[in-house]
GROMACS .gro file of C-alpha atoms in nm:
model
  199
    1MET     CA    1   0.000   0.000   0.000
    2ASP     CA    2   0.124   0.348  -0.080
    3PHE     CA    3   0.243   0.531   0.235
    4SER     CA    4   0.087   0.854   0.110
    5ASN     CA    5  -0.256   0.699   0.176
    6TYR     CA    6  -0.197   0.765   0.545
    7ASN     CA    7  -0.119   1.135   0.520
    8HIS     CA    8  -0.464   1.204   0.662
    9LEU     CA    9  -0.335   1.074   0.997
   10ALA     CA   10  -0.132   1.392   1.037
   11PRO     CA   11  -0.379   1.676   0.986
   12ALA     CA   12  -0.246   2.030   0.973
   13ILE     CA   13  -0.408   2.119   1.306
   14ALA     CA   14  -0.220   1.843   1.486
   15GLY     CA   15   0.125   1.958   1.385
   16PRO     CA   16   0.443   1.753   1.404
   17ALA     CA   17   0.455   1.756   1.786
   18ARG     CA   18   0.130   1.558   1.822
   19VAL     CA   19   0.143   1.296   1.547
   20SER     CA   20   0.427   1.070   1.439
   21LEU     CA   21   0.378   0.835   1.147
   22VAL     CA   22   0.599   0.545   1.041
   23GLN     CA   23   0.557   0.292   0.764
   24THR     CA   24   0.615  -0.054   0.913
   25THR     CA   25   0.466  -0.402   0.902
   26ALA     CA   26   0.601  -0.486   1.250
   27PHE     CA   27   0.252  -0.497   1.401
   28SER     CA   28   0.046  -0.626   1.107
   29ASP     CA   29  -0.022  -0.953   1.292
   30LEU     CA   30  -0.215  -0.751   1.556
   31VAL     CA   31  -0.453  -0.622   1.290
   32GLY     CA   32  -0.508  -0.978   1.167
   33ALA     CA   33  -0.577  -1.105   1.519
   34THR     CA   34  -0.826  -0.824   1.574
   35ALA     CA   35  -1.004  -0.889   1.243
   36ALA     CA   36  -1.069  -1.248   1.348
   37HIS     CA   37  -1.289  -1.127   1.636
   38ALA     CA   38  -1.386  -0.760   1.599
   39ASP     CA   39  -1.366  -0.436   1.402
   40VAL     CA   40  -1.130  -0.255   1.641
   41GLY     CA   41  -0.886  -0.371   1.908
   42TYR     CA   42  -0.783  -0.171   2.215
   43LEU     CA   43  -0.461  -0.302   2.365
   44ASN     CA   44  -0.281  -0.190   2.680
   45VAL     CA   45   0.090  -0.181   2.604
   46HIS     CA   46   0.421  -0.080   2.761
   47GLY     CA   47   0.571   0.205   2.561
   48GLU     CA   48   0.895   0.014   2.515
   49LYS     CA   49   0.724  -0.213   2.262
   50PHE     CA   50   0.663   0.079   2.023
   51ALA     CA   51   0.976   0.272   2.120
   52ARG     CA   52   1.174   0.008   1.929
   53ILE     CA   53   1.042   0.158   1.604
   54PRO     CA   54   1.251   0.466   1.513
   55GLY     CA   55   1.049   0.780   1.448
   56LEU     CA   56   0.751   0.712   1.679
   57ARG     CA   57   0.875   0.941   1.963
   58ILE     CA   58   0.752   0.732   2.256
   59ASP     CA   59   0.812   0.902   2.592
   60GLU     CA   60   0.544   0.742   2.810
   61GLU     CA   61   0.572   0.407   2.984
   62ALA     CA   62   0.202   0.327   2.946
   63MET     CA   63   0.011   0.368   2.621
   64LEU     CA   64  -0.269   0.222   2.413
   65ALA     CA   65  -0.252   0.050   2.077
   66VAL     CA   66  -0.567   0.068   1.866
   67THR     CA   67  -0.576  -0.185   1.585
   68VAL     CA   68  -0.797  -0.069   1.300
   69THR     CA   69  -0.924  -0.330   1.055
   70PRO     CA   70  -0.975  -0.236   0.687
   71GLN     CA   71  -1.357  -0.233   0.709
   72VAL     CA   72  -1.355   0.048   0.965
   73SER     CA   73  -1.408   0.395   0.823
   74VAL     CA   74  -1.264   0.674   1.034
   75ALA     CA   75  -1.252   1.049   0.972
   76TRP     CA   76  -0.890   1.086   1.082
   77HIS     CA   77  -0.901   1.463   1.099
   78ASP     CA   78  -1.166   1.427   1.372
   79GLN     CA   79  -1.007   1.123   1.534
   80THR     CA   80  -0.676   1.298   1.589
   81GLU     CA   81  -0.819   1.620   1.738
   82ASP     CA   82  -0.669   1.689   2.080
   83TRP     CA   83  -0.971   1.582   2.284
   84LEU     CA   84  -1.034   1.306   2.536
   85ILE     CA   85  -1.404   1.295   2.620
   86PRO     CA   86  -1.543   1.077   2.902
   87PHE     CA   87  -1.905   0.967   2.871
   88ASN     CA   88  -2.148   0.693   2.968
   89GLU     CA   89  -2.322   0.476   2.714
   90THR     CA   90  -2.681   0.465   2.826
   91ASP     CA   91  -2.988   0.248   2.815
   92SER     CA   92  -3.290   0.453   2.715
   93GLN     CA   93  -3.488   0.328   3.016
   94ASP     CA   94  -3.234   0.236   3.280
   95GLY     CA   95  -2.949   0.485   3.265
   96PRO     CA   96  -2.576   0.427   3.211
   97VAL     CA   97  -2.445   0.082   3.123
   98SER     CA   98  -2.076   0.145   3.046
   99THR     CA   99  -1.817   0.418   3.092
  100ARG     CA  100  -1.614   0.508   2.785
  101LEU     CA  101  -1.342   0.747   2.671
  102LEU     CA  102  -1.376   0.902   2.326
  103LEU     CA  103  -1.046   0.959   2.146
  104GLY     CA  104  -1.044   1.286   1.958
  105ASN     CA  105  -1.382   1.368   1.810
  106GLY     CA  106  -1.450   1.001   1.740
  107PRO     CA  107  -1.572   0.758   1.639
  108LEU     CA  108  -1.326   0.542   1.834
  109ALA     CA  109  -1.403   0.513   2.205
  110PHE     CA  110  -1.304   0.242   2.450
  111ASP     CA  111  -1.446   0.087   2.766
  112PHE     CA  112  -1.277   0.255   3.064
  113THR     CA  113  -1.275  -0.063   3.275
  114GLN     CA  114  -1.067  -0.248   3.012
  115CYS     CA  115  -0.790   0.015   3.009
  116THR     CA  116  -0.788   0.150   3.366
  117SER     CA  117  -0.439   0.016   3.446
  118THR     CA  118  -0.295   0.209   3.151
  119LEU     CA  119  -0.482   0.533   3.224
  120GLU     CA  120  -0.365   0.527   3.587
  121ARG     CA  121  -0.001   0.537   3.470
  122VAL     CA  122  -0.030   0.821   3.215
  123LYS     CA  123   0.188   1.119   3.305
  124GLU     CA  124   0.170   1.401   3.047
  125HIS     CA  125   0.004   1.260   2.734
  126LEU     CA  126  -0.211   0.962   2.652
  127LEU     CA  127  -0.017   0.809   2.364
  128VAL     CA  128  -0.231   0.609   2.123
  129ALA     CA  129  -0.068   0.402   1.851
  130TYR     CA  130  -0.313   0.353   1.564
  131VAL     CA  131  -0.198   0.028   1.404
  132PHE     CA  132  -0.263  -0.060   1.040
  133PRO     CA  133  -0.124  -0.353   0.837
  134ASP     CA  134   0.164  -0.143   0.699
  135CYS     CA  135   0.172   0.172   0.910
  136VAL     CA  136   0.165   0.299   1.270
  137GLY     CA  137   0.056   0.650   1.364
  138VAL     CA  138   0.113   0.763   1.723
  139VAL     CA  139  -0.107   1.049   1.846
  140ARG     CA  140  -0.048   1.245   2.167
  141TYR     CA  141  -0.365   1.348   2.348
  142ARG     CA  142  -0.330   1.606   2.628
  143TRP     CA  143  -0.382   1.449   2.969
  144ASN     CA  144  -0.509   1.585   3.297
  145ASP     CA  145  -0.540   1.374   3.614
  146ARG     CA  146  -0.888   1.517   3.670
  147LEU     CA  147  -0.998   1.324   3.364
  148LEU     CA  148  -0.929   1.001   3.553
  149ASP     CA  149  -1.140   1.132   3.844
  150SER     CA  150  -1.425   1.206   3.601
  151LEU     CA  151  -1.404   0.857   3.453
  152ASN     CA  152  -1.409   0.702   3.800
  153GLN     CA  153  -1.717   0.905   3.897
  154LEU     CA  154  -1.897   0.809   3.576
  155HIS     CA  155  -1.808   0.446   3.636
  156GLN     CA  156  -1.949   0.461   3.990
  157ALA     CA  157  -2.278   0.587   3.847
  158THR     CA  158  -2.272   0.307   3.591
  159THR     CA  159  -2.210   0.044   3.858
  160PHE     CA  160  -2.490   0.183   4.073
  161TYR     CA  161  -2.744   0.178   3.789
  162GLU     CA  162  -2.633  -0.171   3.684
  163SER     CA  163  -2.707  -0.298   4.034
  164LEU     CA  164  -3.059  -0.157   4.011
  165THR     CA  165  -3.135  -0.294   3.665
  166GLU     CA  166  -2.928  -0.613   3.636
  167ASP     CA  167  -3.229  -0.832   3.550
  168ARG     CA  168  -3.360  -0.610   3.269
  169PRO     CA  169  -3.252  -0.633   2.902
  170HIS     CA  170  -3.055  -0.333   2.778
  171ALA     CA  171  -3.087  -0.142   2.450
  172VAL     CA  172  -2.761   0.050   2.447
  173THR     CA  173  -2.722   0.385   2.278
  174SER     CA  174  -2.398   0.579   2.270
  175ALA     CA  175  -2.404   0.920   2.434
  176SER     CA  176  -2.140   1.029   2.187
  177GLY     CA  177  -2.357   0.930   1.892
  178LYS     CA  178  -2.051   0.767   1.736
  179GLY     CA  179  -1.900   0.423   1.716
  180ALA     CA  180  -2.182   0.233   1.885
  181SER     CA  181  -2.210  -0.024   1.605
  182MET     CA  182  -1.839  -0.119   1.601
  183SER     CA  183  -1.743  -0.442   1.770
  184ALA     CA  184  -1.433  -0.426   1.989
  185ILE     CA  185  -1.181  -0.662   2.142
  186TYR     CA  186  -0.948  -0.575   2.429
  187GLY     CA  187  -0.612  -0.702   2.537
  188ARG     CA  188  -0.255  -0.643   2.643
  189ILE     CA  189   0.081  -0.653   2.468
  190HIS     CA  190   0.347  -0.761   2.716
  191VAL     CA  191   0.702  -0.623   2.703
  192ASP     CA  192   0.830  -0.961   2.580
  193GLY     CA  193   0.597  -0.929   2.280
  194THR     CA  194   0.332  -1.181   2.380
  195VAL     CA  195  -0.023  -1.072   2.310
  196GLU     CA  196  -0.320  -1.153   2.530
  197MET     CA  197  -0.670  -1.073   2.401
  198TRP     CA  198  -1.011  -1.102   2.562
  199LEU     CA  199  -1.359  -1.045   2.422
   0.00000   0.00000   0.00000
């Protein structure tokens, strides 16, 4: 695939300090593993794993890798905007059912409970490596510790409502209005390179 196809990962508003883009097939197996189970994969990873690729400018110990399968359509200009937006997915009758964090202006958002250990170790930026079969784009999203407090508070509300409505069927709608129809898989990439995934 022509590397120029990924130029949209580095929109003019992001600037060179926020987005680094490298053509590599080093992580293509992750995209294949994701495609076998879901549309998008959210993986907790030690920064050292991606720091081995020159040009990615990894300076955080904890980061996320988001594997994007070919069938997923993303407006990258929106996805790479410098926003991290916490929200609850809700059931139209029974309130919140999951706490999520929207990356940029969407559509990609992940379940907070699956990535808590990574978010608790973020220092200055949440680094997200968007992984494609032949390319990796790392985006820096500004971080503030109060965001973690907000996510925890939203999750407490979710847990409370779940306890009240656990026997009722849920019809989930996304508060963000984006990404609700994408299936996701979660996991972890260990420093030794082993990959663990869970549905």
